């Protein structure tokens, strides 16, 4: 047996050495840990630094992009302003002069003026292309739907573009397949799309045929307008068609030199079709020709404006319109346009004057320029909206720069951009002006008639007069009034007889009638009036307010209609 | 081999026999390390072979039985040192199945220089798994002890059938059945 002390000593010695080895290992490990930690910290540091740098770079790039895009928008807005101002005058006055020339029978002059007019319009369209595309890119393009008869729209497009297409010795034909009817579309965008496709077709075709075919496909509750532009021109190769709808990419650089154009047209068309819920497709064969088919929903499910509301009123409604614009040319053009529509125009050269006029004449509508010295359009608008008596008057902002949404948010009724599309302006005003209700006054006595007419006009309606039943029938055949004020005792055809005639006419039966009479009505008389008149006022006994109350009742729904 | 295996081994020898036996086998084994082991160190695996051989000579117990006993002892230490692994399984077979895929993987992360065996594990039924042990260190007896220790930890009885696939102990198949051989 070994010595127990020696065993213990050896065990102790082993333990001591093991402890030292462990300590050595520990120190080595902690040194490793320390360096690893330092490496990590350094790595974390550089990582943080890298992240910071990247973030800074990105922020810089973003800021640059934002300011570049802002600068671009600003530049485009300025440029469009600068270019559109003189164009405004050129287009407007050439059109007006042309109308004069036509009236005077001067054909040569009118043709020249048409050339100026269409050259101006072409230039405008180029500017608009660039603007449109930047608007589309910025997501600021609005869709503006209206109900229009398709046939006349296409006929108008074709007649406008005809000189362009025929220039290359081409024929242009419009083919309507079946009944085209009325469509609810954005007219401006449809026109622009067709102009583009047709002028392209004309450009790339010589001594050939360009056809615009229009049809309507009704399938279940889907109603599609199909517009196809076909040409017999140079056509395209599959490679050329690849970038067809990409902005700034024409088939190749030489194309733009030879055929002109911005290269934006098709890109815009494609955007427009998509915005309208439709699509555009192209087919082409080199040397044979190209076909572009546009398919658009003819009825928009979520109509922004009730259909039919855009149609021009059968007869211009009368009423005062205040035109506020500091530019004399613009003011003049607007005034003439509105006067031609039958409005009484009061023009103001600045905001103050505009407000004064508005308070004085109580217009049915106001057109307002935005960029004016002193009191600008927005300030005038807010003053109008703050004025109890003018709050409800529709205000159309007419401007070169301006955002429709902003305008609407500030209380404008609509925004029209300059140069003003006269028809559009007229239709907007017609739509928003509460067309005065027309009341037919059937009365043989001049004084009684004048009195009733005065009450009617004081109420903001217009009066049409008939001296007896027969004349009243003639008037009714022309157009239907909102209501009839009827005397009973008249020569030729009296009130009772007139009512009998009206009762058998389905179109007239619903017109509200009020009787004013000096006659003491018998039982039999009352029986004949029963169910045919709304109210009977005894002459000399009724007060004006009775008539006014009735007028209010019968005209309110009309006036409220959008 | 990791120092912890040596320190545990010597501790077991001291507990079961005596400090004198520990001292004796270390002296006779004439080890390069001098027998000074620290749990955090790493030592040649041959030293373990010599220590076990000397212990067998000193006690008359066969080497396989000693390794088996050491495996059982080691497992009780593992249950204390690594309770998480045992909590993750609800029974012995479940834990054994995870030795290769989870436990030794974690061990390797903790001790990058650890020399571990490989286990090819297949489940043959709800109560049976087959583990094929492979290692140049030929420590299947240790593995058998570890397996038994594992069964004890979960309070189970395992029937362990062993077959030497390579003839030299480098590849050994364990067929492990729960419930004492049914
Ligand atoms: C929580 C459970 C376990 C832990 C922490 C663990 C850890 C370890 C460690 C640290 C080694 C030493 C490696 C070296 O010295 O380089 C080892 C080896 C070994 N382990 Fe495990 N182990 C566990 C469970 C098991 C089980 C259940 C078995 C048996 C099925 C097993 C079989 C082995 C074998 C046989 C070796 C020896 C090396 C070889 O044969 O190549 N281990 N283990």
Tab-separated table of C-alpha atoms in Angstrom, chain A residues 57-483:
chain	number	residue	atom	x	y	z
A	57	UNK	CA	-27.379	59.039	-49.734
A	58	UNK	CA	-30.935	57.794	-50.117
A	59	UNK	CA	-32.401	60.833	-48.413
A	60	UNK	CA	-30.348	63.020	-50.690
A	61	UNK	CA	-31.454	61.091	-53.750
A	62	UNK	CA	-35.063	61.320	-52.598
A	63	UNK	CA	-34.830	65.048	-51.946
A	64	UNK	CA	-33.234	65.530	-55.320
A	65	UNK	CA	-35.929	63.494	-57.006
A	66	UNK	CA	-38.691	65.342	-55.200
A	67	UNK	CA	-37.283	68.749	-55.985
A	68	UNK	CA	-36.568	67.722	-59.560
A	69	UNK	CA	-40.136	66.574	-59.963
A	70	UNK	CA	-41.405	69.726	-58.334
A	71	UNK	CA	-39.209	71.805	-60.593
A	72	UNK	CA	-40.477	69.850	-63.566
A	73	UNK	CA	-44.107	70.395	-62.624
A	74	UNK	CA	-43.441	74.052	-61.994
A	75	UNK	CA	-41.622	74.398	-65.285
A	76	UNK	CA	-44.420	72.672	-67.154
A	77	UNK	CA	-47.009	74.811	-65.456
A	78	UNK	CA	-45.091	77.977	-66.283
A	79	UNK	CA	-44.404	76.897	-69.826
A	80	UNK	CA	-47.995	75.983	-70.415
A	81	UNK	CA	-49.033	79.346	-69.062
A	82	UNK	CA	-46.603	81.222	-71.268
A	83	UNK	CA	-47.539	79.244	-74.370
A	84	UNK	CA	-51.212	79.021	-73.794
A	85	UNK	CA	-51.739	82.733	-73.234
A	86	UNK	CA	-50.965	83.795	-76.804
A	87	UNK	CA	-52.528	80.598	-78.141
A	88	UNK	CA	-55.647	81.447	-76.269
A	89	UNK	CA	-55.915	84.651	-78.271
A	90	UNK	CA	-54.958	83.060	-81.582
A	91	UNK	CA	-57.418	80.221	-81.325
A	92	UNK	CA	-60.269	82.254	-79.937
A	93	UNK	CA	-60.025	85.192	-82.298
A	94	UNK	CA	-59.409	83.117	-85.405
A	95	UNK	CA	-62.516	81.155	-84.592
A	96	UNK	CA	-64.534	84.265	-84.048
A	97	UNK	CA	-63.204	85.979	-87.160
A	98	UNK	CA	-63.929	82.853	-89.131
A	99	UNK	CA	-67.540	82.918	-88.030
A	100	UNK	CA	-67.694	86.535	-89.182
A	101	UNK	CA	-66.083	85.606	-92.505
A	102	UNK	CA	-68.575	82.810	-93.022
A	103	UNK	CA	-71.431	85.156	-92.230
A	104	UNK	CA	-69.972	87.627	-94.727
A	105	UNK	CA	-69.659	84.863	-97.325
A	106	UNK	CA	-65.894	85.308	-97.647
A	107	UNK	CA	-64.858	81.742	-98.279
A	108	UNK	CA	-61.160	82.301	-98.977
A	109	UNK	CA	-60.694	84.254	-95.784
A	110	UNK	CA	-62.628	81.737	-93.795
A	111	UNK	CA	-60.397	78.924	-95.108
A	112	UNK	CA	-57.265	80.834	-94.152
A	113	UNK	CA	-58.677	81.559	-90.753
A	114	UNK	CA	-59.501	77.904	-90.348
A	115	UNK	CA	-55.844	77.122	-91.073
A	116	UNK	CA	-54.687	79.524	-88.394
A	117	UNK	CA	-57.233	78.100	-86.076
A	118	UNK	CA	-56.251	74.492	-86.645
A	119	UNK	CA	-52.532	75.267	-86.541
A	120	UNK	CA	-53.116	76.904	-83.194
A	121	UNK	CA	-55.081	73.958	-82.030
A	122	UNK	CA	-52.369	71.583	-83.157
A	123	UNK	CA	-49.754	73.503	-81.247
A	124	UNK	CA	-52.022	73.453	-78.276
A	125	UNK	CA	-52.401	69.724	-78.560
A	126	UNK	CA	-48.647	69.247	-78.462
A	127	UNK	CA	-48.393	71.340	-75.353
A	128	UNK	CA	-51.284	69.471	-73.882
A	129	UNK	CA	-49.640	66.131	-74.668
A	130	UNK	CA	-46.637	66.997	-72.613
A	131	UNK	CA	-48.800	68.350	-69.843
A	132	UNK	CA	-51.155	65.408	-69.932
A	133	UNK	CA	-48.367	62.947	-69.619
A	134	UNK	CA	-46.836	64.767	-66.694
A	135	UNK	CA	-50.262	64.944	-65.098
A	136	UNK	CA	-50.833	61.247	-65.673
A	137	UNK	CA	-47.423	60.506	-64.234
A	138	UNK	CA	-48.213	62.638	-61.219
A	139	UNK	CA	-51.602	60.952	-60.831
A	140	UNK	CA	-53.423	64.247	-61.275
A	141	UNK	CA	-55.492	63.389	-64.315
A	142	UNK	CA	-59.211	63.542	-63.646
A	143	UNK	CA	-61.949	61.739	-65.491
A	144	UNK	CA	-64.887	63.897	-66.504
A	145	UNK	CA	-67.855	61.914	-67.712
A	146	UNK	CA	-70.741	63.210	-69.745
A	147	UNK	CA	-73.489	61.745	-71.860
A	148	UNK	CA	-73.010	62.373	-75.547
A	149	UNK	CA	-74.548	61.066	-78.730
A	150	UNK	CA	-71.756	58.983	-80.267
A	151	UNK	CA	-72.565	59.618	-83.932
A	152	UNK	CA	-72.181	63.405	-83.864
A	153	UNK	CA	-69.100	63.106	-81.671
A	154	UNK	CA	-67.380	60.872	-84.220
A	155	UNK	CA	-68.551	62.970	-87.142
A	156	UNK	CA	-67.030	65.995	-85.467
A	157	UNK	CA	-63.751	64.178	-84.822
A	158	UNK	CA	-63.573	63.003	-88.416
A	159	UNK	CA	-64.329	66.383	-89.906
A	160	UNK	CA	-61.735	68.028	-87.685
A	161	UNK	CA	-59.007	65.554	-88.510
A	162	UNK	CA	-59.926	65.086	-92.170
A	163	UNK	CA	-57.478	67.713	-93.541
A	164	UNK	CA	-54.635	66.070	-91.625
A	165	UNK	CA	-55.417	62.595	-92.942
A	166	UNK	CA	-56.131	63.699	-96.498
A	167	UNK	CA	-52.887	65.646	-96.718
A	168	UNK	CA	-51.013	62.483	-97.731
A	169	UNK	CA	-53.517	61.685	-100.448
A	170	UNK	CA	-55.473	59.385	-98.173
A	171	UNK	CA	-59.206	58.909	-97.951
A	172	UNK	CA	-60.865	58.998	-94.567
A	173	UNK	CA	-64.065	57.140	-93.956
A	174	UNK	CA	-66.329	56.849	-90.935
A	175	UNK	CA	-68.254	53.601	-90.730
A	176	UNK	CA	-70.974	53.209	-88.122
A	177	UNK	CA	-71.936	49.622	-87.498
A	178	UNK	CA	-75.460	49.641	-86.178
A	179	UNK	CA	-77.059	52.115	-83.821
A	180	UNK	CA	-74.397	53.998	-81.856
A	181	UNK	CA	-76.713	55.790	-79.469
A	182	UNK	CA	-75.518	57.825	-76.536
A	183	UNK	CA	-72.482	56.955	-74.451
A	184	UNK	CA	-71.391	58.092	-71.055
A	185	UNK	CA	-67.729	58.864	-71.552
A	186	UNK	CA	-65.044	61.450	-71.032
A	187	UNK	CA	-65.512	63.282	-74.312
A	188	UNK	CA	-62.194	65.101	-74.217
A	189	UNK	CA	-60.252	61.904	-73.694
A	190	UNK	CA	-62.164	59.996	-76.360
A	191	UNK	CA	-61.657	62.825	-78.838
A	192	UNK	CA	-57.997	63.109	-78.009
A	193	UNK	CA	-57.505	59.368	-78.362
A	194	UNK	CA	-59.215	59.308	-81.743
A	195	UNK	CA	-57.399	62.407	-82.986
A	196	UNK	CA	-54.186	60.747	-82.094
A	197	UNK	CA	-54.925	57.417	-83.719
A	198	UNK	CA	-56.338	59.042	-86.832
A	199	UNK	CA	-53.527	61.524	-87.281
A	200	UNK	CA	-51.013	58.713	-86.765
A	201	UNK	CA	-52.826	56.635	-89.368
A	202	UNK	CA	-52.703	59.577	-91.742
A	203	UNK	CA	-49.058	60.188	-91.007
A	204	UNK	CA	-47.929	56.648	-91.738
A	205	UNK	CA	-50.147	56.120	-94.776
A	206	UNK	CA	-49.881	57.774	-98.154
A	207	UNK	CA	-52.367	57.440	-100.985
A	208	UNK	CA	-54.174	54.901	-98.908
A	209	UNK	CA	-57.274	54.435	-96.847
A	210	UNK	CA	-57.946	55.341	-93.234
A	211	UNK	CA	-61.151	54.040	-91.713
A	212	UNK	CA	-62.737	54.781	-88.377
A	213	UNK	CA	-65.227	52.045	-87.589
A	214	UNK	CA	-67.560	52.448	-84.648
A	215	UNK	CA	-69.805	49.855	-83.116
A	216	UNK	CA	-71.552	48.993	-79.934
A	217	UNK	CA	-71.327	45.589	-78.279
A	218	UNK	CA	-74.073	44.832	-75.826
A	219	UNK	CA	-73.615	41.655	-73.893
A	220	UNK	CA	-75.602	41.062	-70.741
A	221	UNK	CA	-75.210	44.220	-68.691
A	222	UNK	CA	-72.000	45.073	-70.478
A	223	UNK	CA	-72.227	47.812	-73.018
A	224	UNK	CA	-69.015	48.469	-74.900
A	225	UNK	CA	-68.157	51.120	-77.403
A	226	UNK	CA	-65.691	49.749	-79.955
A	227	UNK	CA	-63.754	52.271	-82.009
A	228	UNK	CA	-61.312	50.936	-84.580
A	229	UNK	CA	-58.859	52.960	-86.647
A	230	UNK	CA	-57.524	51.004	-89.602
A	231	UNK	CA	-55.007	52.181	-92.161
A	232	UNK	CA	-53.285	50.781	-95.241
A	233	UNK	CA	-49.968	52.360	-94.365
A	234	UNK	CA	-46.394	51.247	-93.798
A	235	UNK	CA	-47.299	49.109	-90.786
A	236	UNK	CA	-44.965	47.951	-88.054
A	237	UNK	CA	-42.694	45.014	-87.344
A	238	UNK	CA	-43.198	43.063	-84.111
A	239	UNK	CA	-40.058	44.736	-82.713
A	240	UNK	CA	-41.437	48.167	-83.470
A	241	UNK	CA	-44.682	47.271	-81.758
A	242	UNK	CA	-42.945	46.280	-78.571
A	243	UNK	CA	-42.507	49.804	-77.238
A	244	UNK	CA	-45.566	51.184	-78.926
A	245	UNK	CA	-47.266	52.492	-75.791
A	246	UNK	CA	-44.101	53.525	-73.973
A	247	UNK	CA	-43.662	57.294	-73.734
A	248	UNK	CA	-40.826	58.925	-75.684
A	249	UNK	CA	-40.198	55.691	-77.600
A	250	UNK	CA	-41.096	55.949	-81.202
A	251	UNK	CA	-40.377	53.021	-83.472
A	252	UNK	CA	-36.915	54.477	-83.841
A	253	UNK	CA	-35.260	57.845	-83.812
A	254	UNK	CA	-35.495	58.236	-87.555
A	255	UNK	CA	-39.279	57.868	-87.360
A	256	UNK	CA	-39.682	61.049	-85.380
A	257	UNK	CA	-37.439	62.895	-87.797
A	258	UNK	CA	-39.379	61.691	-90.794
A	259	UNK	CA	-42.887	61.678	-89.465
A	260	UNK	CA	-42.762	64.162	-86.621
A	261	UNK	CA	-44.732	63.904	-83.435
A	262	UNK	CA	-43.815	63.855	-79.802
A	263	UNK	CA	-43.887	60.114	-79.327
A	264	UNK	CA	-46.264	60.700	-76.456
A	265	UNK	CA	-49.537	60.267	-78.230
A	266	UNK	CA	-49.982	56.527	-77.965
A	267	UNK	CA	-48.782	56.437	-74.395
A	268	UNK	CA	-51.421	59.010	-73.538
A	269	UNK	CA	-54.102	57.135	-75.495
A	270	UNK	CA	-53.302	53.992	-73.633
A	271	UNK	CA	-53.464	55.771	-70.275
A	272	UNK	CA	-56.750	57.398	-71.188
A	273	UNK	CA	-58.352	54.139	-72.263
A	274	UNK	CA	-57.321	52.519	-69.039
A	275	UNK	CA	-58.609	55.449	-66.991
A	276	UNK	CA	-61.959	55.053	-68.707
A	277	UNK	CA	-62.056	51.375	-67.833
A	278	UNK	CA	-61.213	50.259	-71.347
A	279	UNK	CA	-58.240	49.147	-73.357
A	280	UNK	CA	-56.449	49.725	-76.604
A	281	UNK	CA	-54.860	47.032	-78.741
A	282	UNK	CA	-52.765	47.255	-81.878
A	283	UNK	CA	-52.316	44.859	-84.771
A	284	UNK	CA	-49.956	45.525	-87.589
A	285	UNK	CA	-48.196	44.046	-90.527
A	286	UNK	CA	-45.295	45.782	-92.223
A	287	UNK	CA	-46.296	47.039	-95.614
A	288	UNK	CA	-49.946	46.161	-95.106
A	289	UNK	CA	-51.153	48.513	-92.434
A	290	UNK	CA	-52.052	48.941	-88.799
A	291	UNK	CA	-55.211	48.595	-86.769
A	292	UNK	CA	-55.828	50.169	-83.396
A	293	UNK	CA	-58.896	49.055	-81.494
A	294	UNK	CA	-60.232	50.996	-78.553
A	295	UNK	CA	-62.820	49.360	-76.327
A	296	UNK	CA	-64.564	51.540	-73.788
A	297	UNK	CA	-67.456	50.890	-71.448
A	298	UNK	CA	-70.300	52.969	-72.894
A	299	UNK	CA	-71.958	53.272	-69.523
A	300	UNK	CA	-69.858	53.995	-66.513
A	301	UNK	CA	-71.190	52.200	-63.488
A	302	UNK	CA	-70.321	55.057	-61.178
A	303	UNK	CA	-71.398	58.037	-63.192
A	304	UNK	CA	-69.979	61.255	-61.801
A	305	UNK	CA	-72.679	63.299	-63.409
A	306	UNK	CA	-76.216	62.260	-64.167
A	307	UNK	CA	-76.647	61.395	-67.777
A	308	UNK	CA	-78.272	63.869	-70.080
A	309	UNK	CA	-77.299	66.741	-67.896
A	310	UNK	CA	-74.666	67.850	-70.336
A	311	UNK	CA	-76.841	68.273	-73.318
A	312	UNK	CA	-77.110	71.813	-74.406
A	313	UNK	CA	-80.408	73.337	-73.350
A	314	UNK	CA	-82.874	73.457	-76.225
A	315	UNK	CA	-83.135	77.151	-75.773
A	316	UNK	CA	-80.433	79.287	-74.147
A	317	UNK	CA	-81.458	80.137	-70.644
A	318	UNK	CA	-81.372	83.781	-69.860
A	319	UNK	CA	-79.737	85.318	-66.845
A	320	UNK	CA	-76.802	87.419	-65.839
A	321	UNK	CA	-73.279	86.010	-65.752
A	322	UNK	CA	-70.393	87.905	-64.238
A	323	UNK	CA	-67.061	87.317	-65.965
A	324	UNK	CA	-64.006	88.196	-63.904
A	325	UNK	CA	-60.675	88.183	-65.730
A	326	UNK	CA	-57.820	90.683	-65.765
A	327	UNK	CA	-56.742	89.722	-69.285
A	328	UNK	CA	-58.740	91.756	-71.782
A	329	UNK	CA	-58.552	89.107	-74.500
A	330	UNK	CA	-59.745	86.364	-72.245
A	331	UNK	CA	-62.478	88.554	-70.812
A	332	UNK	CA	-63.685	89.451	-74.255
A	333	UNK	CA	-63.703	85.858	-75.490
A	334	UNK	CA	-65.532	84.604	-72.443
A	335	UNK	CA	-68.074	87.386	-72.658
A	336	UNK	CA	-68.766	86.739	-76.300
A	337	UNK	CA	-69.056	83.029	-75.746
A	338	UNK	CA	-71.532	83.451	-72.941
A	339	UNK	CA	-73.480	86.159	-74.736
A	340	UNK	CA	-73.844	83.822	-77.689
A	341	UNK	CA	-75.370	81.345	-75.285
A	342	UNK	CA	-77.987	83.882	-74.338
A	343	UNK	CA	-76.637	85.141	-71.059
A	344	UNK	CA	-76.378	88.774	-70.147
A	345	UNK	CA	-72.702	89.238	-69.463
A	346	UNK	CA	-71.225	91.644	-66.949
A	347	UNK	CA	-67.459	91.704	-67.247
A	348	UNK	CA	-65.075	92.765	-64.521
A	349	UNK	CA	-61.345	93.355	-64.879
A	350	UNK	CA	-60.439	92.664	-61.279
A	351	UNK	CA	-61.671	90.882	-58.209
A	352	UNK	CA	-63.052	93.931	-56.411
A	353	UNK	CA	-65.080	94.955	-59.406
A	354	UNK	CA	-66.241	91.374	-59.858
A	355	UNK	CA	-67.529	91.220	-56.309
A	356	UNK	CA	-69.274	94.544	-56.655
A	357	UNK	CA	-70.966	93.458	-59.874
A	358	UNK	CA	-71.967	90.133	-58.402
A	359	UNK	CA	-73.648	91.839	-55.443
A	360	UNK	CA	-75.386	94.234	-57.779
A	361	UNK	CA	-76.683	92.008	-60.574
A	362	UNK	CA	-77.175	88.762	-58.630
A	363	UNK	CA	-75.888	86.630	-61.501
A	364	UNK	CA	-76.930	83.056	-62.226
A	365	UNK	CA	-73.256	82.166	-62.585
A	366	UNK	CA	-69.788	83.654	-62.248
A	367	UNK	CA	-66.610	82.822	-64.132
A	368	UNK	CA	-63.454	83.599	-62.272
A	369	UNK	CA	-59.817	83.829	-63.317
A	370	UNK	CA	-57.316	82.776	-60.660
A	371	UNK	CA	-54.193	84.752	-61.427
A	372	UNK	CA	-55.155	88.373	-61.008
A	373	UNK	CA	-53.351	91.283	-59.398
A	374	UNK	CA	-54.604	92.487	-56.003
A	375	UNK	CA	-57.576	90.311	-55.133
A	376	UNK	CA	-56.949	86.945	-56.769
A	377	UNK	CA	-59.561	84.398	-57.809
A	378	UNK	CA	-59.346	82.365	-54.627
A	379	UNK	CA	-59.909	85.449	-52.516
A	380	UNK	CA	-62.914	86.427	-54.624
A	381	UNK	CA	-64.230	82.891	-54.319
A	382	UNK	CA	-64.035	82.895	-50.559
A	383	UNK	CA	-65.669	86.335	-50.414
A	384	UNK	CA	-68.498	85.008	-52.586
A	385	UNK	CA	-68.908	81.951	-50.425
A	386	UNK	CA	-69.058	84.134	-47.334
A	387	UNK	CA	-71.826	86.282	-48.779
A	388	UNK	CA	-75.270	84.969	-47.916
A	389	UNK	CA	-76.899	86.248	-51.070
A	390	UNK	CA	-74.177	84.867	-53.373
A	391	UNK	CA	-73.256	81.673	-51.578
A	392	UNK	CA	-75.261	79.454	-53.919
A	393	UNK	CA	-74.235	81.089	-57.183
A	394	UNK	CA	-72.218	78.609	-59.252
A	395	UNK	CA	-68.631	79.770	-59.742
A	396	UNK	CA	-66.595	78.376	-62.611
A	397	UNK	CA	-62.866	78.867	-62.219
A	398	UNK	CA	-61.322	79.642	-65.600
A	399	UNK	CA	-57.576	79.309	-65.345
A	400	UNK	CA	-54.358	78.274	-67.005
A	401	UNK	CA	-52.966	76.796	-63.865
A	402	UNK	CA	-54.902	75.151	-61.171
A	403	UNK	CA	-55.967	71.905	-59.748
A	404	UNK	CA	-59.601	70.963	-60.138
A	405	UNK	CA	-59.722	69.214	-56.783
A	406	UNK	CA	-58.294	72.215	-55.012
A	407	UNK	CA	-60.773	74.458	-56.786
A	408	UNK	CA	-63.694	72.246	-55.791
A	409	UNK	CA	-62.427	72.033	-52.240
A	410	UNK	CA	-62.344	75.834	-52.071
A	411	UNK	CA	-65.963	75.979	-53.091
A	412	UNK	CA	-65.758	76.355	-56.853
A	413	UNK	CA	-68.431	74.654	-58.891
A	414	UNK	CA	-66.104	73.581	-61.652
A	415	UNK	CA	-62.692	74.312	-63.140
A	416	UNK	CA	-62.156	75.005	-66.827
A	417	UNK	CA	-58.669	75.413	-68.166
A	418	UNK	CA	-57.613	78.040	-70.657
A	419	UNK	CA	-57.767	78.215	-73.611
A	420	UNK	CA	-61.398	77.737	-72.945
A	421	UNK	CA	-63.309	75.076	-74.782
A	422	UNK	CA	-66.358	77.215	-75.447
A	423	UNK	CA	-68.799	74.377	-75.672
A	424	UNK	CA	-67.585	72.877	-72.464
A	425	UNK	CA	-67.855	76.153	-70.629
A	426	UNK	CA	-71.344	76.701	-71.969
A	427	UNK	CA	-72.462	73.248	-71.009
A	428	UNK	CA	-70.999	73.552	-67.531
A	429	UNK	CA	-72.769	76.819	-66.915
A	430	UNK	CA	-75.979	75.513	-68.403
A	431	UNK	CA	-75.709	72.526	-66.146
A	432	UNK	CA	-75.176	74.489	-62.980
A	433	UNK	CA	-77.362	77.467	-63.582
A	434	UNK	CA	-80.774	76.955	-62.197
A	435	UNK	CA	-82.559	77.356	-65.461
A	436	UNK	CA	-85.419	79.705	-64.738
A	437	UNK	CA	-88.645	77.820	-64.840
A	438	UNK	CA	-90.915	78.919	-67.618
A	439	UNK	CA	-94.530	79.604	-66.746
A	440	UNK	CA	-97.278	79.877	-69.337
A	441	UNK	CA	-99.736	82.645	-68.521
A	442	UNK	CA	-103.047	82.282	-70.337
A	443	UNK	CA	-105.015	85.477	-69.786
A	444	UNK	CA	-106.875	87.806	-72.112
A	445	UNK	CA	-106.840	90.828	-69.851
A	446	UNK	CA	-103.641	92.795	-70.329
A	447	UNK	CA	-103.445	94.228	-66.821
A	448	UNK	CA	-104.141	90.973	-65.071
A	449	UNK	CA	-101.562	89.365	-67.306
A	450	UNK	CA	-98.897	91.973	-66.514
A	451	UNK	CA	-99.497	91.549	-62.847
A	452	UNK	CA	-99.097	87.787	-62.960
A	453	UNK	CA	-96.013	88.132	-65.182
A	454	UNK	CA	-94.444	90.504	-62.706
A	455	UNK	CA	-95.009	88.112	-59.836
A	456	UNK	CA	-93.557	85.288	-61.888
A	457	UNK	CA	-90.466	87.245	-62.911
A	458	UNK	CA	-90.019	88.546	-59.411
A	459	UNK	CA	-89.849	84.960	-58.383
A	460	UNK	CA	-86.998	84.345	-60.809
A	461	UNK	CA	-89.028	82.503	-63.419
A	462	UNK	CA	-89.762	83.483	-66.971
A	463	UNK	CA	-93.230	84.046	-68.267
A	464	UNK	CA	-94.623	83.132	-71.674
A	465	UNK	CA	-97.950	84.685	-72.469
A	466	UNK	CA	-101.001	83.616	-74.448
A	467	UNK	CA	-104.077	85.786	-74.918
A	468	UNK	CA	-106.444	82.877	-75.285
A	469	UNK	CA	-106.659	79.095	-75.284
A	470	UNK	CA	-105.862	78.712	-78.945
A	471	UNK	CA	-102.588	80.645	-78.693
A	472	UNK	CA	-101.836	78.719	-75.514
A	473	UNK	CA	-102.177	75.466	-77.458
A	474	UNK	CA	-99.697	76.737	-80.020
A	475	UNK	CA	-97.241	77.655	-77.282
A	476	UNK	CA	-97.694	74.268	-75.664
A	477	UNK	CA	-96.923	72.585	-78.963
A	478	UNK	CA	-93.620	74.462	-79.080
A	479	UNK	CA	-92.437	73.551	-75.622
A	480	UNK	CA	-93.712	72.569	-72.253
A	481	UNK	CA	-93.747	75.105	-69.463
A	482	UNK	CA	-93.090	74.232	-65.859
A	483	UNK	CA	-96.594	75.330	-64.972
